[in-house]
mmCIF file of C-alpha atoms in Angstrom:
data_model
loop_
_atom_site.group_PDB
_atom_site.id
_atom_site.type_symbol
_atom_site.label_atom_id
_atom_site.label_comp_id
_atom_site.label_asym_id
_atom_site.label_seq_id
_atom_site.Cartn_x
_atom_site.Cartn_y
_atom_site.Cartn_z
ATOM 1 C CA MET A 21 -82.554 58.801 -12.805
ATOM 2 C CA GLY A 22 -81.217 55.676 -14.473
ATOM 3 C CA SER A 23 -82.571 52.277 -15.304
ATOM 4 C CA SER A 24 -82.783 49.481 -12.744
ATOM 5 C CA SER A 25 -79.508 48.052 -14.035
ATOM 6 C CA HIS A 26 -77.525 51.283 -14.229
ATOM 7 C CA LEU A 27 -76.567 54.143 -11.946
ATOM 8 C CA LYS A 28 -75.158 57.562 -12.755
ATOM 9 C CA ARG A 29 -71.533 57.885 -11.700
ATOM 10 C CA LEU A 30 -72.261 61.208 -9.997
ATOM 11 C CA ALA A 31 -74.698 59.362 -7.720
ATOM 12 C CA ILE A 32 -72.517 56.408 -6.754
ATOM 13 C CA PRO A 33 -72.047 55.825 -2.991
ATOM 14 C CA ARG A 34 -69.002 57.333 -1.293
ATOM 15 C CA SER A 35 -67.893 53.794 -0.418
ATOM 16 C CA TRP A 36 -67.165 53.013 -4.089
ATOM 17 C CA PRO A 37 -63.497 53.802 -4.928
ATOM 18 C CA LEU A 38 -64.285 55.051 -8.438
ATOM 19 C CA PRO A 39 -63.765 58.375 -10.226
ATOM 20 C CA ARG A 40 -67.051 60.189 -10.817
ATOM 21 C CA LYS A 41 -66.430 62.088 -14.036
ATOM 22 C CA THR A 42 -65.142 59.526 -16.535
ATOM 23 C CA THR A 43 -68.418 58.197 -17.969
ATOM 24 C CA ILE A 44 -72.084 58.900 -17.318
ATOM 25 C CA TRP A 45 -73.289 55.456 -16.298
ATOM 26 C CA VAL A 46 -72.040 52.646 -14.090
ATOM 27 C CA THR A 47 -73.432 49.170 -13.375
ATOM 28 C CA ARG A 48 -75.825 48.978 -10.420
ATOM 29 C CA PRO A 49 -75.534 45.860 -8.206
ATOM 30 C CA ARG A 50 -78.571 43.622 -8.260
ATOM 31 C CA ALA A 51 -80.818 43.901 -5.194
ATOM 32 C CA GLY A 52 -79.844 41.185 -2.772
ATOM 33 C CA ALA A 53 -77.922 40.537 0.418
ATOM 34 C CA HIS A 54 -76.130 43.881 0.798
ATOM 35 C CA THR A 55 -77.273 47.479 0.553
ATOM 36 C CA LEU A 56 -76.062 49.691 -2.293
ATOM 37 C CA GLU A 57 -73.525 51.395 0.001
ATOM 38 C CA ARG A 58 -72.095 48.112 1.278
ATOM 39 C CA CYS A 59 -71.328 46.267 -1.964
ATOM 40 C CA MET A 60 -70.139 46.608 -5.554
ATOM 41 C CA PRO A 61 -71.138 44.556 -8.612
ATOM 42 C CA VAL A 62 -68.764 41.882 -9.943
ATOM 43 C CA ASN A 63 -68.498 43.751 -13.252
ATOM 44 C CA ILE A 64 -67.062 46.891 -11.627
ATOM 45 C CA ILE A 65 -64.763 44.961 -9.282
ATOM 46 C CA VAL A 66 -63.165 42.828 -11.997
ATOM 47 C CA ARG A 67 -62.925 45.587 -14.612
ATOM 48 C CA ASP A 68 -62.335 48.843 -12.714
ATOM 49 C CA VAL A 69 -61.089 47.940 -9.232
ATOM 50 C CA LEU A 70 -58.858 44.913 -9.878
ATOM 51 C CA GLY A 71 -58.146 45.768 -13.514
ATOM 52 C CA LEU A 72 -58.432 42.184 -14.753
ATOM 53 C CA ALA A 73 -60.620 43.063 -17.753
ATOM 54 C CA HIS A 74 -60.927 45.970 -20.181
ATOM 55 C CA SER A 75 -64.650 45.816 -20.864
ATOM 56 C CA THR A 76 -67.917 44.359 -19.649
ATOM 57 C CA ARG A 77 -67.757 41.924 -22.565
ATOM 58 C CA GLU A 78 -64.491 40.511 -21.217
ATOM 59 C CA VAL A 79 -66.011 40.229 -17.729
ATOM 60 C CA ARG A 80 -68.955 38.265 -19.147
ATOM 61 C CA ARG A 81 -66.510 35.903 -20.838
ATOM 62 C CA ILE A 82 -64.645 35.357 -17.569
ATOM 63 C CA LEU A 83 -67.922 34.614 -15.787
ATOM 64 C CA HIS A 84 -69.061 32.287 -18.584
ATOM 65 C CA ASP A 85 -65.889 30.239 -18.116
ATOM 66 C CA GLY A 86 -66.764 29.731 -14.440
ATOM 67 C CA LEU A 87 -63.662 31.513 -13.153
ATOM 68 C CA VAL A 88 -65.461 33.743 -10.653
ATOM 69 C CA LYS A 89 -66.831 32.599 -7.303
ATOM 70 C CA VAL A 90 -68.455 34.505 -4.452
ATOM 71 C CA ASP A 91 -68.372 32.744 -1.096
ATOM 72 C CA GLY A 92 -67.286 29.537 -2.783
ATOM 73 C CA ARG A 93 -70.088 29.407 -5.368
ATOM 74 C CA VAL A 94 -69.714 30.089 -9.090
ATOM 75 C CA VAL A 95 -71.519 33.240 -10.240
ATOM 76 C CA LYS A 96 -72.565 34.134 -13.776
ATOM 77 C CA ASP A 97 -74.289 37.466 -13.084
ATOM 78 C CA THR A 98 -72.203 40.596 -13.770
ATOM 79 C CA ARG A 99 -74.430 42.551 -11.379
ATOM 80 C CA ARG A 100 -73.938 40.193 -8.419
ATOM 81 C CA GLY A 101 -73.020 42.349 -5.431
ATOM 82 C CA VAL A 102 -69.918 41.560 -3.372
ATOM 83 C CA GLY A 103 -70.071 43.190 0.055
ATOM 84 C CA ILE A 104 -68.374 43.340 3.440
ATOM 85 C CA MET A 105 -66.686 40.074 4.473
ATOM 86 C CA ASP A 106 -67.613 38.331 1.204
ATOM 87 C CA VAL A 107 -64.913 36.171 -0.391
ATOM 88 C CA LEU A 108 -64.317 36.783 -4.105
ATOM 89 C CA THR A 109 -62.364 34.126 -6.020
ATOM 90 C CA LEU A 110 -60.913 34.856 -9.462
ATOM 91 C CA GLY A 111 -59.179 31.784 -10.826
ATOM 92 C CA GLU A 112 -56.528 30.942 -8.218
ATOM 93 C CA GLU A 113 -56.665 34.341 -6.490
ATOM 94 C CA ASN A 114 -58.849 35.101 -3.470
ATOM 95 C CA PHE A 115 -59.989 38.431 -2.077
ATOM 96 C CA ARG A 116 -61.974 39.521 0.971
ATOM 97 C CA CYS A 117 -64.118 42.657 0.980
ATOM 98 C CA VAL A 118 -63.311 45.044 3.850
ATOM 99 C CA LEU A 119 -63.388 48.811 4.391
ATOM 100 C CA ASP A 120 -60.379 51.117 4.350
ATOM 101 C CA THR A 121 -59.877 54.037 6.737
ATOM 102 C CA LYS A 122 -61.908 56.307 4.453
ATOM 103 C CA GLY A 123 -64.898 53.984 4.442
ATOM 104 C CA ARG A 124 -64.312 52.712 0.907
ATOM 105 C CA LEU A 125 -64.801 49.124 -0.166
ATOM 106 C CA ARG A 126 -61.535 47.298 -0.730
ATOM 107 C CA TYR A 127 -60.861 43.761 -1.943
ATOM 108 C CA ARG A 128 -57.756 42.541 -0.132
ATOM 109 C CA PRO A 129 -55.826 39.431 -1.248
ATOM 110 C CA ILE A 130 -56.106 36.497 1.169
ATOM 111 C CA PRO A 131 -54.451 33.043 1.282
ATOM 112 C CA PRO A 132 -56.430 29.972 0.091
ATOM 113 C CA GLU A 133 -57.042 28.765 3.654
ATOM 114 C CA ASP A 134 -58.810 32.048 4.514
ATOM 115 C CA ALA A 135 -61.086 31.693 1.482
ATOM 116 C CA SER A 136 -62.824 28.727 3.095
ATOM 117 C CA TRP A 137 -64.612 30.833 5.739
ATOM 118 C CA LYS A 138 -66.211 34.182 6.420
ATOM 119 C CA VAL A 139 -67.531 36.078 9.425
ATOM 120 C CA CYS A 140 -71.186 37.124 9.492
ATOM 121 C CA ARG A 141 -72.768 39.444 12.042
ATOM 122 C CA ILE A 142 -76.069 38.359 13.595
ATOM 123 C CA GLU A 143 -78.687 41.021 12.904
ATOM 124 C CA GLY A 144 -81.609 39.221 14.565
ATOM 125 C CA LYS A 145 -83.293 35.887 15.132
ATOM 126 C CA SER A 146 -86.750 34.357 14.989
ATOM 127 C CA THR A 147 -88.509 31.159 15.983
ATOM 128 C CA ILE A 148 -89.700 28.945 13.149
ATOM 129 C CA LYS A 149 -91.839 25.825 12.866
ATOM 130 C CA GLY A 150 -90.711 23.049 15.172
ATOM 131 C CA GLY A 151 -89.473 25.432 17.860
ATOM 132 C CA LYS A 152 -86.090 25.922 16.210
ATOM 133 C CA THR A 153 -84.325 29.265 16.034
ATOM 134 C CA GLN A 154 -83.307 30.928 12.782
ATOM 135 C CA ILE A 155 -80.551 33.549 12.980
ATOM 136 C CA HIS A 156 -80.474 36.342 10.410
ATOM 137 C CA LEU A 157 -77.021 37.377 9.211
ATOM 138 C CA HIS A 158 -75.795 40.666 7.742
ATOM 139 C CA ASP A 159 -75.352 39.209 4.251
ATOM 140 C CA GLY A 160 -78.943 37.986 3.952
ATOM 141 C CA ARG A 161 -78.275 34.397 5.040
ATOM 142 C CA ASN A 162 -80.567 32.601 7.451
ATOM 143 C CA ILE A 163 -79.140 29.686 9.426
ATOM 144 C CA ILE A 164 -81.143 27.363 11.663
ATOM 145 C CA THR A 165 -79.680 26.584 15.072
ATOM 146 C CA ASP A 166 -80.899 24.613 18.072
ATOM 147 C CA ASP A 167 -79.314 27.006 20.594
ATOM 148 C CA ALA A 168 -81.723 29.918 20.905
ATOM 149 C CA VAL A 169 -80.130 31.541 23.954
ATOM 150 C CA GLU A 170 -76.494 31.352 22.856
ATOM 151 C CA HIS A 171 -76.784 33.434 19.684
ATOM 152 C CA LYS A 172 -77.656 37.115 20.178
ATOM 153 C CA SER A 173 -77.883 40.188 17.958
ATOM 154 C CA GLY A 174 -74.455 41.822 17.687
ATOM 155 C CA ASP A 175 -72.633 38.494 17.966
ATOM 156 C CA SER A 176 -70.989 36.973 14.910
ATOM 157 C CA VAL A 177 -70.580 33.481 13.531
ATOM 158 C CA LYS A 178 -67.695 32.119 11.505
ATOM 159 C CA ILE A 179 -69.153 29.918 8.770
ATOM 160 C CA SER A 180 -67.565 27.505 6.313
ATOM 161 C CA LEU A 181 -67.745 28.152 2.580
ATOM 162 C CA PRO A 182 -69.596 27.058 0.581
ATOM 163 C CA GLU A 183 -71.260 24.666 3.082
ATOM 164 C CA GLN A 184 -72.508 27.520 5.319
ATOM 165 C CA GLU A 185 -71.990 25.534 8.494
ATOM 166 C CA ILE A 186 -71.217 27.352 11.751
ATOM 167 C CA MET A 187 -67.561 26.844 12.703
ATOM 168 C CA GLU A 188 -67.356 29.278 15.612
ATOM 169 C CA HIS A 189 -69.632 31.556 17.611
ATOM 170 C CA ILE A 190 -68.026 34.923 18.412
ATOM 171 C CA LYS A 191 -69.718 36.657 21.329
ATOM 172 C CA PHE A 192 -69.969 40.431 21.428
ATOM 173 C CA GLY A 193 -68.867 41.900 24.751
ATOM 174 C CA GLU A 194 -66.021 43.338 26.790
ATOM 175 C CA GLY A 195 -62.645 42.401 25.296
ATOM 176 C CA THR A 196 -64.081 41.321 21.939
ATOM 177 C CA ARG A 197 -62.273 42.604 18.853
ATOM 178 C CA CYS A 198 -64.454 44.440 16.335
ATOM 179 C CA MET A 199 -63.970 45.965 12.908
ATOM 180 C CA LEU A 200 -65.381 49.474 12.690
ATOM 181 C CA ILE A 201 -67.684 49.850 9.666
ATOM 182 C CA GLY A 202 -68.756 53.416 10.414
ATOM 183 C CA GLY A 203 -67.679 56.571 12.248
ATOM 184 C CA ILE A 204 -64.322 58.354 12.209
ATOM 185 C CA HIS A 205 -62.414 55.150 13.059
ATOM 186 C CA VAL A 206 -63.924 53.205 10.158
ATOM 187 C CA GLY A 207 -61.783 50.465 8.656
ATOM 188 C CA LYS A 208 -59.841 49.699 11.840
ATOM 189 C CA LEU A 209 -59.867 47.007 14.519
ATOM 190 C CA ALA A 210 -60.501 47.803 18.175
ATOM 191 C CA ASP A 211 -61.295 45.916 21.392
ATOM 192 C CA VAL A 212 -64.526 46.577 23.273
ATOM 193 C CA THR A 213 -64.068 48.054 26.763
ATOM 194 C CA ASN A 214 -67.719 48.654 27.645
ATOM 195 C CA PHE A 215 -71.210 48.180 26.237
ATOM 196 C CA ILE A 216 -73.816 50.811 27.139
ATOM 197 C CA VAL A 217 -77.505 49.937 26.815
ATOM 198 C CA LYS A 218 -79.704 53.028 26.454
ATOM 199 C CA ARG A 219 -83.079 52.951 28.201
ATOM 200 C CA SER A 220 -84.606 55.112 25.489
ATOM 201 C CA SER A 221 -85.065 55.305 21.735
ATOM 202 C CA LEU A 222 -81.400 56.268 21.351
ATOM 203 C CA PRO A 223 -79.094 53.599 19.877
ATOM 204 C CA ASN A 224 -76.904 51.567 22.226
ATOM 205 C CA GLU A 225 -73.233 52.535 22.405
ATOM 206 C CA VAL A 226 -69.967 50.637 22.428
ATOM 207 C CA GLU A 227 -66.886 52.028 24.134
ATOM 208 C CA PHE A 228 -63.364 51.320 22.942
ATOM 209 C CA ASP A 229 -60.023 52.607 24.173
ATOM 210 C CA GLY A 230 -60.333 56.388 23.792
ATOM 211 C CA PHE A 231 -63.567 56.602 21.807
ATOM 212 C CA SER A 232 -67.099 55.268 21.493
ATOM 213 C CA THR A 233 -69.614 54.671 18.717
ATOM 214 C CA ILE A 234 -73.079 53.210 18.142
ATOM 215 C CA THR A 235 -73.435 49.437 18.022
ATOM 216 C CA ASN A 236 -74.298 49.403 14.301
ATOM 217 C CA ASN A 237 -70.745 50.586 13.564
ATOM 218 C CA ALA A 238 -69.132 47.630 15.360
ATOM 219 C CA PHE A 239 -68.723 44.365 13.457
ATOM 220 C CA THR A 240 -67.615 41.550 15.784
ATOM 221 C CA VAL A 241 -64.688 39.580 14.305
ATOM 222 C CA GLY A 242 -62.889 38.107 17.320
ATOM 223 C CA ASN A 243 -59.499 36.593 16.472
ATOM 224 C CA CYS A 244 -60.228 36.108 12.769
ATOM 225 C CA SER A 245 -57.449 37.413 10.510
ATOM 226 C CA LEU A 246 -58.328 40.300 8.206
ATOM 227 C CA PRO A 247 -55.397 41.249 5.930
ATOM 228 C CA GLY A 248 -55.197 44.963 5.249
ATOM 229 C CA VAL A 249 -57.151 45.992 8.368
ATOM 230 C CA GLU A 250 -55.040 47.626 11.066
ATOM 231 C CA VAL A 251 -55.583 47.771 14.823
ATOM 232 C CA ASN A 252 -56.606 51.236 16.014
ATOM 233 C CA GLN A 253 -53.774 52.901 17.934
#
């Protein structure tokens, strides 16, 4: 067992593209929007994944100078987690977090125009005071909308950064393009051919061309460009 701020390398999630037997400890991402398996801390990304620093001390200096942004906002915490679909900005360079075909977190370079938005999957919704609807997104955000019927779990919204305003509503259904975030086709794009609702405690299924998976493995992205993610053949 380690402290709340550290994690043993032998216990790191399989989604982290790091060697396990170099040192004993590794930085643990701070509890927040993403689960441990779905994000990595800024310290590890800048130092070990992107190779832009040699030590944690150098990473702290970079953060202190305000050169690092996550989703358009300056961050100063080395343990800030950066997860799926998040936009990481380092100086003039921008990266988007996606999964590769082995289920590992990757930070792919993107053009400046793509750094001004991100896609968030709707995980649920609730009614708040005043009769308005609040949708709950996969990255921990909650956005208030007046259209309660339009937005459903499994759909996605394209939001502007850092304003967090809804730019586009992407409906989940037949013909919708999804990024697979689980299963043997993880890290690829595929178009939905059928949606199967189970009348039992079993999870609902989504069918694609030649295979199927549970709905939790399908992340609706529509026509949004995702560099480094290939269409499943």
